[in-house]
């Protein structure tokens, strides 16, 4: 079992930056690929970024490529999402996900509770 807790969301102006963190509990954290998804009301949850268990390969949605960076610290059981050059369309609830499949971007079975990111224009 893996439990995930996100933090770091908030309100920021367009062009600004935020760093999301996802703290995981459970001994299997370092074995799982980790990722971030986001969702707005009335819309489907969409893939944002993912990273392999060793941190040697990443995958990004085209909409965030070059602006967002995913990383992980297995010693701290934490995965991060550094978000730069934020745009109003990045506004969403961001969810941490564990055990996803990088190649297909299919979500794994473990989810955090989500953290709100709001980007004002």
Short mmCIF file of N, CA, C and O in Angstrom, two decimals:
data_model
loop_
_atom_site.label_atom_id
_atom_site.label_comp_id
_atom_site.label_asym_id
_atom_site.label_seq_id
_atom_site.Cartn_x
_atom_site.Cartn_y
_atom_site.Cartn_z
N UNK A 1 0.84 -1.20 0.00
CA UNK A 1 0.00 0.00 0.00
C UNK A 1 0.87 1.24 0.00
O UNK A 1 1.93 1.27 0.62
N UNK A 2 0.42 2.25 -0.72
CA UNK A 2 1.11 3.53 -0.76
C UNK A 2 0.08 4.61 -0.50
O UNK A 2 -0.98 4.63 -1.12
N UNK A 3 0.40 5.52 0.41
CA UNK A 3 -0.44 6.68 0.65
C UNK A 3 0.30 7.92 0.21
O UNK A 3 1.50 8.06 0.46
N UNK A 4 -0.41 8.83 -0.45
CA UNK A 4 0.20 9.99 -1.06
C UNK A 4 -0.43 11.27 -0.52
O UNK A 4 -1.66 11.36 -0.45
N UNK A 5 0.41 12.25 -0.21
CA UNK A 5 -0.08 13.54 0.29
C UNK A 5 0.62 14.65 -0.49
O UNK A 5 1.84 14.80 -0.41
N UNK A 6 -0.19 15.43 -1.22
CA UNK A 6 0.37 16.53 -2.00
C UNK A 6 0.41 17.81 -1.18
O UNK A 6 -0.40 18.01 -0.26
N UNK A 7 1.31 18.70 -1.56
CA UNK A 7 1.39 20.03 -0.96
C UNK A 7 2.04 20.97 -1.96
O UNK A 7 2.62 20.52 -2.96
N UNK A 8 1.94 22.28 -1.69
CA UNK A 8 2.63 23.26 -2.51
C UNK A 8 1.75 24.03 -3.47
O UNK A 8 2.23 24.93 -4.17
N UNK A 9 0.49 23.68 -3.53
CA UNK A 9 -0.40 24.42 -4.42
C UNK A 9 -0.68 25.82 -3.88
O UNK A 9 -0.29 26.16 -2.77
N UNK A 10 -1.34 26.63 -4.70
CA UNK A 10 -1.66 27.98 -4.27
C UNK A 10 -2.04 28.86 -5.44
O UNK A 10 -2.32 28.37 -6.54
N UNK A 11 -2.06 30.16 -5.18
CA UNK A 11 -2.41 31.16 -6.17
C UNK A 11 -1.14 31.86 -6.62
O UNK A 11 -0.33 32.30 -5.79
N UNK A 12 -0.97 31.97 -7.93
CA UNK A 12 0.22 32.61 -8.49
C UNK A 12 -0.18 33.37 -9.74
O UNK A 12 -1.14 33.00 -10.42
N UNK A 13 0.54 34.42 -10.05
CA UNK A 13 0.28 35.17 -11.26
C UNK A 13 0.88 34.47 -12.47
O UNK A 13 1.86 33.71 -12.34
N UNK A 14 0.32 34.73 -13.61
CA UNK A 14 0.85 34.17 -14.85
C UNK A 14 2.33 34.53 -15.00
O UNK A 14 2.73 35.67 -14.71
N UNK A 15 3.11 33.55 -15.42
CA UNK A 15 4.55 33.74 -15.52
C UNK A 15 5.31 33.33 -14.29
O UNK A 15 6.55 33.22 -14.33
N UNK A 16 4.59 33.08 -13.21
CA UNK A 16 5.23 32.70 -11.95
C UNK A 16 5.53 31.22 -11.87
O UNK A 16 5.35 30.46 -12.85
N UNK A 17 5.99 30.81 -10.70
CA UNK A 17 6.41 29.42 -10.48
C UNK A 17 5.83 28.88 -9.19
O UNK A 17 5.55 29.63 -8.25
N UNK A 18 5.64 27.57 -9.15
CA UNK A 18 5.26 26.83 -7.96
C UNK A 18 5.98 25.50 -8.00
O UNK A 18 6.27 24.97 -9.07
N UNK A 19 6.22 24.94 -6.81
CA UNK A 19 6.74 23.58 -6.74
C UNK A 19 5.80 22.74 -5.90
O UNK A 19 5.58 23.03 -4.72
N UNK A 20 5.27 21.71 -6.52
CA UNK A 20 4.41 20.76 -5.81
C UNK A 20 5.28 19.63 -5.26
O UNK A 20 6.24 19.21 -5.89
N UNK A 21 4.86 19.14 -4.11
CA UNK A 21 5.51 17.98 -3.51
C UNK A 21 4.48 16.91 -3.25
O UNK A 21 3.31 17.21 -2.97
N UNK A 22 4.92 15.68 -3.32
CA UNK A 22 4.05 14.54 -3.01
C UNK A 22 4.84 13.61 -2.10
O UNK A 22 5.82 12.99 -2.54
N UNK A 23 4.42 13.55 -0.85
CA UNK A 23 5.08 12.68 0.13
C UNK A 23 4.36 11.34 0.17
O UNK A 23 3.14 11.29 0.30
N UNK A 24 5.14 10.28 0.07
CA UNK A 24 4.56 8.94 0.03
C UNK A 24 4.94 8.15 1.27
O UNK A 24 6.05 8.29 1.80
N UNK A 25 4.01 7.36 1.73
CA UNK A 25 4.30 6.41 2.80
C UNK A 25 4.20 5.01 2.25
O UNK A 25 3.48 4.77 1.28
N UNK A 26 4.95 4.10 2.82
CA UNK A 26 4.95 2.74 2.31
C UNK A 26 6.32 2.36 1.80
O UNK A 26 7.01 3.17 1.19
N UNK A 27 6.69 1.14 2.05
CA UNK A 27 8.04 0.70 1.72
C UNK A 27 8.26 0.52 0.23
O UNK A 27 9.38 0.38 -0.22
N UNK A 28 7.20 0.50 -0.57
CA UNK A 28 7.35 0.20 -2.00
C UNK A 28 7.52 1.45 -2.86
O UNK A 28 7.59 1.33 -4.08
N UNK A 29 7.57 2.63 -2.24
CA UNK A 29 7.61 3.87 -3.02
C UNK A 29 8.70 3.84 -4.08
O UNK A 29 8.46 4.18 -5.24
N UNK A 30 9.89 3.44 -3.70
CA UNK A 30 11.03 3.53 -4.62
C UNK A 30 10.90 2.55 -5.79
O UNK A 30 11.66 2.64 -6.75
N UNK A 31 9.94 1.64 -5.73
CA UNK A 31 9.75 0.68 -6.82
C UNK A 31 8.76 1.15 -7.86
O UNK A 31 8.64 0.55 -8.93
N UNK A 32 8.04 2.23 -7.56
CA UNK A 32 6.96 2.66 -8.43
C UNK A 32 7.35 3.82 -9.31
O UNK A 32 8.01 4.76 -8.86
N UNK A 33 6.88 3.79 -10.56
CA UNK A 33 6.87 5.00 -11.36
C UNK A 33 5.85 5.95 -10.74
O UNK A 33 4.82 5.51 -10.22
N UNK A 34 6.16 7.25 -10.77
CA UNK A 34 5.30 8.25 -10.15
C UNK A 34 4.89 9.29 -11.19
O UNK A 34 5.63 9.53 -12.16
N UNK A 35 3.77 9.91 -10.96
CA UNK A 35 3.34 10.91 -11.91
C UNK A 35 2.40 11.94 -11.32
O UNK A 35 2.00 11.85 -10.15
N UNK A 36 2.09 12.91 -12.15
CA UNK A 36 1.14 13.96 -11.79
C UNK A 36 0.06 14.05 -12.88
O UNK A 36 0.36 13.95 -14.08
N UNK A 37 -1.16 14.23 -12.42
CA UNK A 37 -2.29 14.47 -13.28
C UNK A 37 -2.98 15.74 -12.79
O UNK A 37 -2.73 16.20 -11.67
N UNK A 38 -3.84 16.30 -13.62
CA UNK A 38 -4.60 17.47 -13.19
C UNK A 38 -6.02 17.39 -13.73
O UNK A 38 -6.29 16.71 -14.73
N UNK A 39 -6.91 18.12 -13.05
CA UNK A 39 -8.32 18.05 -13.41
C UNK A 39 -9.02 19.35 -13.07
O UNK A 39 -8.78 19.93 -12.01
N UNK A 40 -9.91 19.76 -13.96
CA UNK A 40 -10.80 20.89 -13.73
C UNK A 40 -12.23 20.38 -13.65
O UNK A 40 -12.56 19.33 -14.22
N UNK A 41 -13.10 21.12 -12.99
CA UNK A 41 -14.50 20.67 -12.85
C UNK A 41 -15.13 20.43 -14.21
O UNK A 41 -14.99 21.24 -15.14
N UNK A 42 -15.79 19.29 -14.34
CA UNK A 42 -16.48 18.96 -15.57
C UNK A 42 -15.59 18.41 -16.67
O UNK A 42 -16.08 18.11 -17.77
N UNK A 43 -14.31 18.27 -16.38
CA UNK A 43 -13.38 17.75 -17.37
C UNK A 43 -12.72 16.48 -16.86
O UNK A 43 -12.68 16.22 -15.66
N UNK A 44 -12.19 15.71 -17.79
CA UNK A 44 -11.49 14.50 -17.42
C UNK A 44 -10.13 14.84 -16.82
O UNK A 44 -9.52 15.86 -17.15
N UNK A 45 -9.69 13.93 -15.96
CA UNK A 45 -8.35 14.09 -15.40
C UNK A 45 -7.33 13.85 -16.51
O UNK A 45 -7.46 12.88 -17.27
N UNK A 46 -6.33 14.73 -16.61
CA UNK A 46 -5.37 14.61 -17.69
C UNK A 46 -3.95 14.41 -17.16
O UNK A 46 -3.58 14.94 -16.11
N UNK A 47 -3.19 13.69 -17.92
CA UNK A 47 -1.80 13.41 -17.60
C UNK A 47 -0.96 14.69 -17.71
O UNK A 47 -1.15 15.49 -18.63
N UNK A 48 -0.03 14.85 -16.78
CA UNK A 48 0.87 16.00 -16.80
C UNK A 48 2.33 15.56 -16.98
O UNK A 48 3.01 16.00 -17.90
N UNK A 49 2.79 14.67 -16.09
CA UNK A 49 4.20 14.27 -16.13
C UNK A 49 4.37 12.97 -15.35
O UNK A 49 3.56 12.65 -14.48
N UNK A 50 5.45 12.25 -15.67
CA UNK A 50 5.74 11.00 -14.98
C UNK A 50 7.24 10.77 -14.95
O UNK A 50 7.99 11.32 -15.78
N UNK A 51 7.66 9.92 -14.02
CA UNK A 51 9.07 9.62 -13.85
C UNK A 51 9.22 8.16 -13.44
O UNK A 51 8.41 7.63 -12.67
N UNK A 52 10.25 7.50 -13.94
CA UNK A 52 10.49 6.11 -13.60
C UNK A 52 10.94 5.97 -12.15
O UNK A 52 11.30 6.95 -11.50
N UNK A 53 10.96 4.73 -11.67
CA UNK A 53 11.31 4.53 -10.26
C UNK A 53 12.74 4.93 -9.97
O UNK A 53 13.05 5.36 -8.87
N UNK A 54 13.61 4.83 -10.98
CA UNK A 54 15.00 5.24 -10.76
C UNK A 54 15.23 6.71 -11.08
O UNK A 54 16.32 7.24 -10.85
N UNK A 55 14.22 7.35 -11.66
CA UNK A 55 14.38 8.75 -12.03
C UNK A 55 15.19 8.97 -13.29
O UNK A 55 15.62 10.09 -13.55
N UNK A 56 15.36 7.93 -14.08
CA UNK A 56 16.23 8.04 -15.26
C UNK A 56 15.45 8.31 -16.55
O UNK A 56 16.07 8.49 -17.61
N UNK A 57 14.15 8.35 -16.44
CA UNK A 57 13.35 8.64 -17.63
C UNK A 57 12.11 9.40 -17.21
O UNK A 57 11.48 9.07 -16.20
N UNK A 58 11.76 10.42 -17.99
CA UNK A 58 10.56 11.21 -17.70
C UNK A 58 9.69 11.32 -18.95
O UNK A 58 10.14 11.09 -20.08
N UNK A 59 8.46 11.69 -18.72
CA UNK A 59 7.48 11.80 -19.80
C UNK A 59 6.60 13.00 -19.46
O UNK A 59 6.14 13.12 -18.32
N UNK A 60 6.35 13.88 -20.43
CA UNK A 60 5.58 15.08 -20.19
C UNK A 60 4.48 15.24 -21.23
O UNK A 60 4.65 14.90 -22.40
N UNK A 61 3.38 15.82 -20.79
CA UNK A 61 2.36 16.25 -21.73
C UNK A 61 2.92 17.39 -22.56
O UNK A 61 3.71 18.21 -22.08
N UNK A 62 2.51 17.46 -23.81
CA UNK A 62 3.02 18.52 -24.69
C UNK A 62 2.73 19.91 -24.14
O UNK A 62 3.51 20.84 -24.32
N UNK A 63 1.62 20.05 -23.44
CA UNK A 63 1.20 21.36 -22.95
C UNK A 63 2.12 21.90 -21.86
O UNK A 63 2.09 23.11 -21.58
N UNK A 64 2.92 21.04 -21.23
CA UNK A 64 3.78 21.50 -20.14
C UNK A 64 5.25 21.29 -20.44
O UNK A 64 6.11 21.74 -19.66
N UNK A 65 5.56 20.65 -21.54
CA UNK A 65 6.95 20.35 -21.87
C UNK A 65 7.76 21.64 -21.97
O UNK A 65 7.33 22.61 -22.60
N UNK A 66 8.93 21.65 -21.34
CA UNK A 66 9.78 22.83 -21.35
C UNK A 66 9.47 23.81 -20.23
O UNK A 66 10.26 24.74 -19.98
N UNK A 67 8.35 23.63 -19.55
CA UNK A 67 7.98 24.53 -18.44
C UNK A 67 7.95 23.79 -17.11
O UNK A 67 8.25 24.38 -16.07
N UNK A 68 7.55 22.54 -17.11
CA UNK A 68 7.44 21.74 -15.89
C UNK A 68 8.57 20.73 -15.84
O UNK A 68 9.00 20.20 -16.88
N UNK A 69 9.01 20.41 -14.62
CA UNK A 69 10.03 19.39 -14.42
C UNK A 69 9.63 18.49 -13.26
O UNK A 69 9.35 18.97 -12.16
N UNK A 70 9.60 17.20 -13.53
CA UNK A 70 9.30 16.23 -12.49
C UNK A 70 10.60 15.62 -11.99
O UNK A 70 11.53 15.39 -12.77
N UNK A 71 10.67 15.39 -10.69
CA UNK A 71 11.86 14.78 -10.10
C UNK A 71 11.43 13.99 -8.88
O UNK A 71 10.28 14.11 -8.42
N UNK A 72 12.34 13.20 -8.34
CA UNK A 72 12.01 12.41 -7.16
C UNK A 72 13.23 12.23 -6.28
O UNK A 72 14.37 12.25 -6.76
N UNK A 73 12.97 12.03 -5.01
CA UNK A 73 14.01 11.73 -4.04
C UNK A 73 13.55 10.48 -3.30
O UNK A 73 12.72 10.56 -2.38
N UNK A 74 14.08 9.34 -3.68
CA UNK A 74 13.62 8.09 -3.08
C UNK A 74 14.02 7.98 -1.61
O UNK A 74 13.34 7.30 -0.84
N UNK A 75 15.08 8.65 -1.22
CA UNK A 75 15.49 8.62 0.19
C UNK A 75 14.46 9.35 1.06
O UNK A 75 14.30 9.02 2.24
N UNK A 76 13.78 10.31 0.48
CA UNK A 76 12.77 11.08 1.20
C UNK A 76 11.34 10.65 0.85
O UNK A 76 10.38 11.25 1.32
N UNK A 77 11.22 9.63 -0.02
CA UNK A 77 9.89 9.17 -0.44
C UNK A 77 9.05 10.32 -0.97
O UNK A 77 7.86 10.44 -0.64
N UNK A 78 9.65 11.16 -1.80
CA UNK A 78 8.96 12.35 -2.27
C UNK A 78 9.18 12.53 -3.77
O UNK A 78 10.29 12.29 -4.28
N UNK A 79 8.13 12.96 -4.44
CA UNK A 79 8.22 13.33 -5.84
C UNK A 79 7.81 14.79 -5.96
O UNK A 79 6.95 15.27 -5.20
N UNK A 80 8.43 15.50 -6.88
CA UNK A 80 8.22 16.93 -7.03
C UNK A 80 7.75 17.27 -8.43
O UNK A 80 8.03 16.56 -9.39
N UNK A 81 7.07 18.39 -8.54
CA UNK A 81 6.73 18.95 -9.84
C UNK A 81 7.05 20.44 -9.78
O UNK A 81 6.34 21.21 -9.13
N UNK A 82 8.14 20.82 -10.43
CA UNK A 82 8.51 22.23 -10.53
C UNK A 82 7.79 22.81 -11.74
O UNK A 82 7.96 22.33 -12.87
N UNK A 83 7.00 23.85 -11.49
CA UNK A 83 6.19 24.45 -12.54
C UNK A 83 6.64 25.89 -12.75
O UNK A 83 6.50 26.72 -11.84
N UNK A 84 7.17 26.17 -13.92
CA UNK A 84 7.63 27.51 -14.27
C UNK A 84 6.79 28.08 -15.40
O UNK A 84 6.10 27.34 -16.11
N UNK A 85 6.89 29.38 -15.60
CA UNK A 85 6.16 30.06 -16.68
C UNK A 85 4.69 29.64 -16.69
O UNK A 85 4.14 29.29 -17.74
N UNK A 86 4.08 29.69 -15.54
CA UNK A 86 2.71 29.22 -15.42
C UNK A 86 1.74 30.08 -16.22
O UNK A 86 1.93 31.31 -16.35
N UNK A 87 0.71 29.42 -16.74
CA UNK A 87 -0.30 30.07 -17.55
C UNK A 87 -1.66 29.88 -16.88
O UNK A 87 -1.85 28.89 -16.15
N UNK A 88 -2.62 30.74 -17.16
CA UNK A 88 -3.96 30.55 -16.59
C UNK A 88 -4.54 29.18 -16.91
O UNK A 88 -5.27 28.61 -16.09
N UNK A 89 -4.22 28.64 -18.07
CA UNK A 89 -4.75 27.31 -18.43
C UNK A 89 -4.13 26.18 -17.63
O UNK A 89 -4.57 25.03 -17.73
N UNK A 90 -3.11 26.47 -16.82
CA UNK A 90 -2.56 25.45 -15.91
C UNK A 90 -3.39 25.33 -14.63
O UNK A 90 -3.13 24.44 -13.82
N UNK A 91 -4.34 26.22 -14.45
CA UNK A 91 -5.20 26.16 -13.27
C UNK A 91 -5.94 24.83 -13.22
O UNK A 91 -6.57 24.42 -14.19
N UNK A 92 -5.84 24.14 -12.09
CA UNK A 92 -6.47 22.83 -11.92
C UNK A 92 -6.16 22.31 -10.53
O UNK A 92 -5.33 22.87 -9.81
N UNK A 93 -6.82 21.23 -10.18
CA UNK A 93 -6.40 20.44 -9.02
C UNK A 93 -5.37 19.44 -9.53
O UNK A 93 -5.63 18.70 -10.50
N UNK A 94 -4.22 19.41 -8.89
CA UNK A 94 -3.13 18.52 -9.29
C UNK A 94 -3.08 17.33 -8.34
O UNK A 94 -3.09 17.49 -7.12
N UNK A 95 -3.01 16.14 -8.95
CA UNK A 95 -3.02 14.89 -8.20
C UNK A 95 -1.73 14.13 -8.42
O UNK A 95 -1.25 13.99 -9.56
N UNK A 96 -1.20 13.60 -7.35
CA UNK A 96 -0.06 12.70 -7.42
C UNK A 96 -0.56 11.28 -7.63
O UNK A 96 -1.61 10.90 -7.10
N UNK A 97 0.19 10.51 -8.40
CA UNK A 97 -0.23 9.15 -8.73
C UNK A 97 0.96 8.21 -8.65
O UNK A 97 2.08 8.57 -9.07
N UNK A 98 0.74 7.02 -8.15
CA UNK A 98 1.81 6.03 -8.04
C UNK A 98 1.45 4.77 -8.81
O UNK A 98 0.29 4.40 -8.91
N UNK A 99 2.49 4.15 -9.33
CA UNK A 99 2.39 2.88 -10.05
C UNK A 99 1.78 3.05 -11.44
O UNK A 99 1.16 2.12 -11.96
N UNK A 100 1.95 4.23 -12.03
CA UNK A 100 1.43 4.41 -13.39
C UNK A 100 2.37 3.77 -14.40
O UNK A 100 3.50 3.41 -14.09
N UNK A 101 1.90 3.66 -15.63
CA UNK A 101 2.67 3.13 -16.74
C UNK A 101 3.13 4.27 -17.61
O UNK A 101 2.32 4.95 -18.24
N UNK A 102 4.46 4.49 -17.65
CA UNK A 102 4.98 5.66 -18.37
C UNK A 102 4.65 5.63 -19.86
O UNK A 102 4.26 6.62 -20.44
N UNK A 103 4.85 4.49 -20.47
CA UNK A 103 4.74 4.41 -21.92
C UNK A 103 3.34 4.77 -22.40
O UNK A 103 3.17 5.40 -23.43
N UNK A 104 2.33 4.35 -21.63
CA UNK A 104 0.95 4.58 -22.04
C UNK A 104 0.31 5.73 -21.28
O UNK A 104 -0.81 6.14 -21.59
N UNK A 105 1.00 6.24 -20.26
CA UNK A 105 0.47 7.29 -19.38
C UNK A 105 -0.79 6.85 -18.64
O UNK A 105 -1.59 7.68 -18.24
N UNK A 106 -0.93 5.57 -18.49
CA UNK A 106 -2.09 5.04 -17.77
C UNK A 106 -1.86 5.17 -16.28
O UNK A 106 -0.82 4.75 -15.75
N UNK A 107 -2.84 5.74 -15.58
CA UNK A 107 -2.69 5.99 -14.16
C UNK A 107 -2.62 4.70 -13.37
O UNK A 107 -3.24 3.69 -13.73
N UNK A 108 -1.86 4.76 -12.27
CA UNK A 108 -1.82 3.65 -11.33
C UNK A 108 -2.95 3.74 -10.34
O UNK A 108 -3.78 4.64 -10.39
N UNK A 109 -2.97 2.81 -9.40
CA UNK A 109 -4.11 2.70 -8.51
C UNK A 109 -4.04 3.58 -7.27
O UNK A 109 -5.01 3.68 -6.52
N UNK A 110 -2.92 4.25 -7.05
CA UNK A 110 -2.76 5.05 -5.85
C UNK A 110 -2.82 6.54 -6.20
O UNK A 110 -2.07 7.03 -7.06
N UNK A 111 -3.68 7.26 -5.47
CA UNK A 111 -3.89 8.69 -5.70
C UNK A 111 -3.76 9.46 -4.40
O UNK A 111 -4.14 8.97 -3.33
N UNK A 112 -3.27 10.70 -4.53
CA UNK A 112 -3.34 11.62 -3.42
C UNK A 112 -4.68 12.35 -3.42
O UNK A 112 -5.53 12.10 -4.29
N UNK A 113 -4.83 13.25 -2.47
CA UNK A 113 -6.11 13.96 -2.33
C UNK A 113 -6.20 15.18 -3.24
O UNK A 113 -7.29 15.73 -3.41
N UNK A 114 -5.09 15.60 -3.80
CA UNK A 114 -5.08 16.73 -4.72
C UNK A 114 -4.70 18.04 -4.05
O UNK A 114 -4.94 18.22 -2.85
N UNK A 115 -4.12 18.93 -4.83
CA UNK A 115 -3.78 20.27 -4.35
C UNK A 115 -4.14 21.27 -5.45
O UNK A 115 -3.86 21.05 -6.63
N UNK A 116 -4.79 22.36 -5.05
CA UNK A 116 -5.29 23.34 -6.02
C UNK A 116 -4.18 24.28 -6.46
O UNK A 116 -3.45 24.84 -5.63
N UNK A 117 -4.08 24.46 -7.76
CA UNK A 117 -3.19 25.45 -8.35
C UNK A 117 -4.05 26.42 -9.15
O UNK A 117 -4.81 26.00 -10.02
N UNK A 118 -3.93 27.70 -8.84
CA UNK A 118 -4.69 28.73 -9.54
C UNK A 118 -3.72 29.76 -10.08
O UNK A 118 -2.92 30.33 -9.32
N UNK A 119 -3.79 29.99 -11.38
CA UNK A 119 -2.91 30.95 -12.05
C UNK A 119 -3.77 32.10 -12.55
O UNK A 119 -4.65 31.90 -13.39
N UNK A 120 -3.50 33.28 -12.05
CA UNK A 120 -4.29 34.45 -12.45
C UNK A 120 -3.61 35.15 -13.63
O UNK A 120 -2.39 35.16 -13.76
N UNK A 121 -4.45 35.75 -14.46
CA UNK A 121 -3.91 36.43 -15.65
C UNK A 121 -3.59 37.89 -15.35
O UNK A 121 -3.94 38.43 -14.32
#
